[in-house]
Every structure is written in structure tokens, then in C-alpha cells.
Tab-separated table of C-alpha atoms in Angstrom:
chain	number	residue	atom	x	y	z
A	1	UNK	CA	0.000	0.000	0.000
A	2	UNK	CA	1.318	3.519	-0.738
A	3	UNK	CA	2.434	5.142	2.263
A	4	UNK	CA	1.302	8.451	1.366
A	5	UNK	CA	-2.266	8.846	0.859
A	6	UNK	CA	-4.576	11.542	-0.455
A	7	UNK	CA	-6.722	13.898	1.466
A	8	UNK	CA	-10.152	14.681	0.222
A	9	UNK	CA	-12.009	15.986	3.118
A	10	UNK	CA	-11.319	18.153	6.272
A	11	UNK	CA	-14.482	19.616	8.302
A	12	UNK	CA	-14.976	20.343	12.022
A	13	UNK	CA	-18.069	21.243	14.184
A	14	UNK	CA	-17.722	23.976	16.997
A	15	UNK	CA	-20.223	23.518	19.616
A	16	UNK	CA	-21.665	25.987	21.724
A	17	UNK	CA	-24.530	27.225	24.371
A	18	UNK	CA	-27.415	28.361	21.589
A	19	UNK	CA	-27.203	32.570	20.679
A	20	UNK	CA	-28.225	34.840	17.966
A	21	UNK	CA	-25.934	35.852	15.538
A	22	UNK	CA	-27.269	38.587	13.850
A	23	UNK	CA	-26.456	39.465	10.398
A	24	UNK	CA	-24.121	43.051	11.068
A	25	UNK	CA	-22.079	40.632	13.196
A	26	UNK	CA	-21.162	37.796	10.689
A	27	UNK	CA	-20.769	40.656	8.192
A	28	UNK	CA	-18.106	42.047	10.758
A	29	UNK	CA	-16.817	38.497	11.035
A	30	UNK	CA	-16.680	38.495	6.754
A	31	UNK	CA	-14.951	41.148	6.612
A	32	UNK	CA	-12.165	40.402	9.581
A	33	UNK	CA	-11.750	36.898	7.731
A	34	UNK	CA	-11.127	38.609	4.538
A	35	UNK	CA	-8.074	40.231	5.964
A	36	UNK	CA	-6.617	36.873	6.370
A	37	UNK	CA	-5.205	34.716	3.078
A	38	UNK	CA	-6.363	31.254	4.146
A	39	UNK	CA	-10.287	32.987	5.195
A	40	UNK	CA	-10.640	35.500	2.951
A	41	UNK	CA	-14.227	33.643	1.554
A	42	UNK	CA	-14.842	34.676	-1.992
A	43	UNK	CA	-18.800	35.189	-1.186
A	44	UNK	CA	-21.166	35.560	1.874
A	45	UNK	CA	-24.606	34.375	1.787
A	46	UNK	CA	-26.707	36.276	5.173
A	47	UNK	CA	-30.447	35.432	3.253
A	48	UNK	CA	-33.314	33.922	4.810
A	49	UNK	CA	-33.469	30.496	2.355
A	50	UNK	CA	-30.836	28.805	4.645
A	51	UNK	CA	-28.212	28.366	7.125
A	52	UNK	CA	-25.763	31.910	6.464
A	53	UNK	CA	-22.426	31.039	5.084
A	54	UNK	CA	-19.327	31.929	3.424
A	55	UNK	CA	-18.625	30.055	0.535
A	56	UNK	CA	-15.149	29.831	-1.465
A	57	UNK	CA	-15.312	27.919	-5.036
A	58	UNK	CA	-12.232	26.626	-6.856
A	59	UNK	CA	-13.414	24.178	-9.466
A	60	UNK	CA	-15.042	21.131	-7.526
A	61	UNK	CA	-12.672	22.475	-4.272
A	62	UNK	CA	-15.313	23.836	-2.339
A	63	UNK	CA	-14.697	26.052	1.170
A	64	UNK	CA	-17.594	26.938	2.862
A	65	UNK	CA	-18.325	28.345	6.701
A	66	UNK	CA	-21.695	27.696	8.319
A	67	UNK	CA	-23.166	29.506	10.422
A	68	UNK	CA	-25.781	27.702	13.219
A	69	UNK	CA	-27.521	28.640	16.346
A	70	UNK	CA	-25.416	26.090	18.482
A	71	UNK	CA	-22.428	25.889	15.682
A	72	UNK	CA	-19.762	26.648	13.172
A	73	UNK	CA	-18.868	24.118	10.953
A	74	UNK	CA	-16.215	24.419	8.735
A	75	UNK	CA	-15.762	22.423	5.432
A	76	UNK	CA	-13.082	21.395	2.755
A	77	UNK	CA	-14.436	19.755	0.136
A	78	UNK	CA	-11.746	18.517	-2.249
A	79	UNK	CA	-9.321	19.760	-0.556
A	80	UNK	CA	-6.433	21.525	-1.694
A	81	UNK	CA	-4.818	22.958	1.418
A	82	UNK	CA	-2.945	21.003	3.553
A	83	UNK	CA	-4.260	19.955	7.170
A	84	UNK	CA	-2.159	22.133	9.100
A	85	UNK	CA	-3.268	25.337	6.918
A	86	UNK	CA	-7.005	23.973	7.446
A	87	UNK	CA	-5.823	24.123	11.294
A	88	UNK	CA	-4.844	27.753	11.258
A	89	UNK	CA	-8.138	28.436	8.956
A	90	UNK	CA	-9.989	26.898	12.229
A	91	UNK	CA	-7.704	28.899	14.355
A	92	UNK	CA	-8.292	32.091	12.762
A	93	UNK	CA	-12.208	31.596	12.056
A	94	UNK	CA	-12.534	30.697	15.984
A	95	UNK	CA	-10.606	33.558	17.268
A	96	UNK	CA	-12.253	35.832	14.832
A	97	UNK	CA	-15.982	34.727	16.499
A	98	UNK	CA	-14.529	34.724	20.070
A	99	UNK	CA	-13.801	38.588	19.289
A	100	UNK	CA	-16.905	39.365	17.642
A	101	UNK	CA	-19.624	37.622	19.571
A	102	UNK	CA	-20.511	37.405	23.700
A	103	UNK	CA	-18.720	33.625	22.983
A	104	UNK	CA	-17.230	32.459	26.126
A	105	UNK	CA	-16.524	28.648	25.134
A	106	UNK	CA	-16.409	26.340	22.408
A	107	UNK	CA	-18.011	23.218	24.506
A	108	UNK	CA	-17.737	20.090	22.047
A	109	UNK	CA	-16.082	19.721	18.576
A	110	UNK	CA	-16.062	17.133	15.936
A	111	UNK	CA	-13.297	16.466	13.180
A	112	UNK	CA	-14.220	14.498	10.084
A	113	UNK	CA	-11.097	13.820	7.926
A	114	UNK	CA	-11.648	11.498	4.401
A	115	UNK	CA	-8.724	10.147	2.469
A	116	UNK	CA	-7.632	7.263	0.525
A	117	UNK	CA	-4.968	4.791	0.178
A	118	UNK	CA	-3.594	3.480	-3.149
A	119	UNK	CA	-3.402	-0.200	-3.098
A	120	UNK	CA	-0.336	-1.805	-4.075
A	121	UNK	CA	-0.730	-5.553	-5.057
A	122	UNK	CA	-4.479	-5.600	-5.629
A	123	UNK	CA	-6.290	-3.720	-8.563
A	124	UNK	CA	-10.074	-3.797	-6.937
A	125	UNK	CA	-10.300	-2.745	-3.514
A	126	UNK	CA	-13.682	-4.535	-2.900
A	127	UNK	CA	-12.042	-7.637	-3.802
A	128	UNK	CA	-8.678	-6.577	-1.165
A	129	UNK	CA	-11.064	-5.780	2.207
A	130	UNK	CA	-14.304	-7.912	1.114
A	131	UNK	CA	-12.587	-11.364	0.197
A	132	UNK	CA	-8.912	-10.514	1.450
A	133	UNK	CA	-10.253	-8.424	4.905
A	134	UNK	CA	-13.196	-9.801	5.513
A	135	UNK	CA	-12.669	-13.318	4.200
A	136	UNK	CA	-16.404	-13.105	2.455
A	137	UNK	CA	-14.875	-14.960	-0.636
A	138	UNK	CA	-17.733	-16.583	-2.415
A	139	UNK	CA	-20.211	-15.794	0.343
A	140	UNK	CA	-21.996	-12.777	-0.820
A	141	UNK	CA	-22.980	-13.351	-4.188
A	142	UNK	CA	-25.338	-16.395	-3.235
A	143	UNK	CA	-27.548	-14.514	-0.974
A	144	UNK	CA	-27.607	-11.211	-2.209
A	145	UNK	CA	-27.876	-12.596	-5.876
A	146	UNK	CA	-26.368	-8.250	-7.294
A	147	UNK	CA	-22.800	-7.002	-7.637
A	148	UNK	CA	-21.291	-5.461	-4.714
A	149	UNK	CA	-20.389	-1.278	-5.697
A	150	UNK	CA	-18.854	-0.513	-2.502
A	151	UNK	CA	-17.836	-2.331	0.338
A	152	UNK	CA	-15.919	-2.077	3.563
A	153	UNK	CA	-15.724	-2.077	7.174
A	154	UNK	CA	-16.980	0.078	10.037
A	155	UNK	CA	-15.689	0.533	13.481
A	156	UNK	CA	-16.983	2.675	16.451
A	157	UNK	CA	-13.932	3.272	19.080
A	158	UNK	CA	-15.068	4.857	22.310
A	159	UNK	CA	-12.716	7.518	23.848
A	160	UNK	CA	-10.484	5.721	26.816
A	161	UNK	CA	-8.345	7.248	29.274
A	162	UNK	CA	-4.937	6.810	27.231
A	163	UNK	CA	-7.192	8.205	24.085
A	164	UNK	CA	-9.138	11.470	24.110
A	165	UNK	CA	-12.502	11.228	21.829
A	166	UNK	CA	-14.739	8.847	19.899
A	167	UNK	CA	-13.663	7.737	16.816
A	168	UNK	CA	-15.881	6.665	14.184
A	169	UNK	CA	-14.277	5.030	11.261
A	170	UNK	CA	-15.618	3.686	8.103
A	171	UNK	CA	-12.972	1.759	5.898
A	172	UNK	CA	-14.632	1.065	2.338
A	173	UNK	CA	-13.815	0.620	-1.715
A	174	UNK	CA	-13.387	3.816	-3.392
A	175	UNK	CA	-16.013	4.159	-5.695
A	176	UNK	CA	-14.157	6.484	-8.321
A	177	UNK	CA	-11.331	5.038	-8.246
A	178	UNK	CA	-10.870	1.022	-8.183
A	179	UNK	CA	-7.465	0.418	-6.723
A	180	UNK	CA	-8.044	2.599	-3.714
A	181	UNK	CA	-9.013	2.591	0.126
A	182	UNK	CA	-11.205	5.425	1.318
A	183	UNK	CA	-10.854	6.331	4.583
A	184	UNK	CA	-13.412	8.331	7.009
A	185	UNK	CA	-12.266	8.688	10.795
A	186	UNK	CA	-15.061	11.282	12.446
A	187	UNK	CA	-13.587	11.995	16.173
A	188	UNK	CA	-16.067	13.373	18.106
A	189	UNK	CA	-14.489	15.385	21.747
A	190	UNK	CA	-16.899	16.344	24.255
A	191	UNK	CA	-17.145	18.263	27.474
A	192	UNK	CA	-14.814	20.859	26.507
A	193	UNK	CA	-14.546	24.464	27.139
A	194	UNK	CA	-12.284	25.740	24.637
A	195	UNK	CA	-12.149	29.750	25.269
A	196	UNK	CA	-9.774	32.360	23.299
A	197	UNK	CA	-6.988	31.459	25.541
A	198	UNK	CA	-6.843	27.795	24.509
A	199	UNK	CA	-8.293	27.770	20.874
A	200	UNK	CA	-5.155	25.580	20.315
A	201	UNK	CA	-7.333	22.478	21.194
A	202	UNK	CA	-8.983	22.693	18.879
A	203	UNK	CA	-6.107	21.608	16.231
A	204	UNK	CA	-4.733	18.898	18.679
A	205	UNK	CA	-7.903	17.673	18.237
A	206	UNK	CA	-7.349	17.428	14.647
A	207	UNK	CA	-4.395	16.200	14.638
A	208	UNK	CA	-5.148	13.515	17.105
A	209	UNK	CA	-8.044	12.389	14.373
A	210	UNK	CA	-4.868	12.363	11.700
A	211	UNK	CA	-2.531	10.570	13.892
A	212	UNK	CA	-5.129	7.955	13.996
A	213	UNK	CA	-5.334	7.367	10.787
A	214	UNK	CA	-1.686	7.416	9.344
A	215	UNK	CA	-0.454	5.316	12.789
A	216	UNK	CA	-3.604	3.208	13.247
A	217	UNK	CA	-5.728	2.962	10.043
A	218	UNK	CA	-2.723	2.554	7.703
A	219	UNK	CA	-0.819	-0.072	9.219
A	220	UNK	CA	-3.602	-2.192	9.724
A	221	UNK	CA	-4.322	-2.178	6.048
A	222	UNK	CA	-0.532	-2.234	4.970
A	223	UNK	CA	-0.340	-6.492	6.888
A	224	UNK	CA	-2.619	-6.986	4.472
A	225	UNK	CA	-2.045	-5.465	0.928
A	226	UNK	CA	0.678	-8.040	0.287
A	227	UNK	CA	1.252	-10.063	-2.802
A	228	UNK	CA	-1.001	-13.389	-3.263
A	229	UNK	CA	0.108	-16.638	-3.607
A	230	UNK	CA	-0.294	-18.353	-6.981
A	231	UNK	CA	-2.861	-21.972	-6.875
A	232	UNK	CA	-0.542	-24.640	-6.512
């Protein structure tokens, strides 16, 4: 398996007590993000129809801030920025609110990351985690009688005292691309109060979510993606 993979995906969820964010104050907010290269959002949408946002387009790249009663949540789609820029896009957006609004703390936060892995001695990745994984070798097909699109694996890891978080992680085929492993890990950190003074959490938190995945997720795909012995 390739040891680098590629990043698709970063978004995170700031929690918070319920206010009102008017629309003079995100336009405040719009405007002190604009002053910043990594959140300066090409557009702002404050109507009625939905949720306000910021929205940045770059062909199907897609950066887009939301604005909710009891949340931000802030989305790469497609990414092309690297995590620790989308870290100091988090930092900046958050420190940005806690100036502008009666904020005091960020209370829970979740951190959804989505890559994938390039196989290296299998060309069909259902085949490499449904029969290779999973062992399910000839036992699908008789029951469900239709070809398998995607398929994969799903794990929920409760937080422990050594590990901060829940993890939820969904291992599957990648459906636009056949070779390759996508990769969802969604941690989700609760009870926190997060204030100006330690906004820095909030990226530990990410990269605790991208540790996993690199030190956990890949090597226990790598003991598997090895070549297969020929019939005898």
C-alpha cells in the first residue's frame, strides 16, 4: 500500500450554548476573515433560504463556513490545502468569532477527515477488504444474488483514558477510483470548554483524528495489501 495517501475531506463542528448571531455581526466576522489569506471567503450568503455562510469555489474544491444557532462548521471539500493550513483556517475563524460575539466557550467539537490509500498488489479494492479483509470470498454473491459497488468495514472506538474522543471510522472501496481505500475517521471530543486562551485544542484535536489514521488505520491495512500466492 502507498504510504502516502490523499486527502479529500477536512471539516470540524464547533459547539456551543445556543445565541443569535445577527447578520451586522457575521458581516463584521466576513470582513475580519477577509483580511486573512487562508479565510478570505470569496462570497457571503446572510439570506433567509438557509443556514448563512461563506462560501469559497475553486473548481469542484469547495470552502464553505456555516453559520448555526449552536455551531460553526467548517468544510473542505476537495481539498487543496494542507491539514495544518485547514488548522490555522480553524484557528483564525474561531478567534475571529470569540472577538466578535458574547462567545465564552467552544463546549464540544467534531473532526471528520476522508482520504484514501492506493493499493499496491491488488487492482479492486472490494475484492482486497471484502474477500482478502473480511474473508467473504464466495459468500456474498449467493444470498444477495447483485454485484457489490462498494464495500468495507466500520468501526466505532469509544474515547479511553490513554485516548481522548470517539472515533468513528468507516474503511470502504473507493467508488471512483478502483485500486483505492477510502478512509473516514469522524472523532467526536466532548465536554470541553475551549475559550480564546486555549483555541489551540482545537487543532490537537485534529491532529489527534490524523494521527489515527496514518499510525492506526494505515498499518492495519498495509499487513494486508501483500502479494497473493499463486494456486498450486
Amino acid at each position: 500500500m502507498q504510504a502516502e495517501d490523499r486527502p479529500i475531506h477536512f471539516s470540524t463542528e464547533l459547539l456551543f450554548p445556543p445565541f443569535q448571531l445577527n447578520t451586522p455581526v457575521m458581516q463584521r466576522i466576513y470582513y475580519e476573515l477577509s483580511q486573512h489569506p487562508l479565510t478570505a471567503y470569496d462570497s457571503a450568503d446572510f439570506n433567509q433560504a438557509g443556514p448563512p455562510r461563506l462560501v469559497t469555489a475553486r473548481g469542484k474544491t469547495q470552502s464553505v463556513l456555516l453559520f448555526l444557532p449552536d455551531r460553526l462548521v467548517v468544510i473542505e471539500e476537495w481539498v487543496d490545502i494542507t491539514l495544518g493550513q485547514f488548522i490555522e483556517k480553524t484557528r483564525t475563524i474561531m478567534a475571529t468569532v470569540f472577538a466578535s460575539c458574547e462567545l465564552e466557550n467552544v463546549i464540544a467539537q467534531t473532526v471528520t477527515l476522508r482520504t484514501t490509500f492506493a493499493l499496491t498488489h491488488f487492482q479492486d479494492a472490494r475484492v482486497f477488504l471484502l474477500d482478502h479483509v473480511c474473508g467473504q470470498e464466495g459468500s456474498i454473491w449467493p444470498h444477495f444474488q447483485r454485484p457489490v459497488g462498494v464495500g468495507g468495514i466500520r468501526f466505532i472506538l469509544p474515547r479511553t483514558a490513554e485516548h481522548p474522543g470517539d472515533l468513528h471510522v468507516i474503511i470502504e472501496s473507493f467508488i471512483q477510483s478502483p485500486n483505492e481505500v477510502f478512509v473516514e475517521v469522524k472523532g467526536i471530543f466532548g465536554e470541553l470548554q475551549v475559550n480564546e486562551a486555549s483555541v489551540e485544542t482545537l487543532g490537537a484535536n485534529a491532529r489527534h483524528v490524523r494521527s489515527f489514521i496514518t499510525q492506526s488505520v494505515y498499518p492495519y491495512l498495509q499487513q494486508y495489501d501483500h502479494p497473493q500466492e499463486e494456486p498450486e
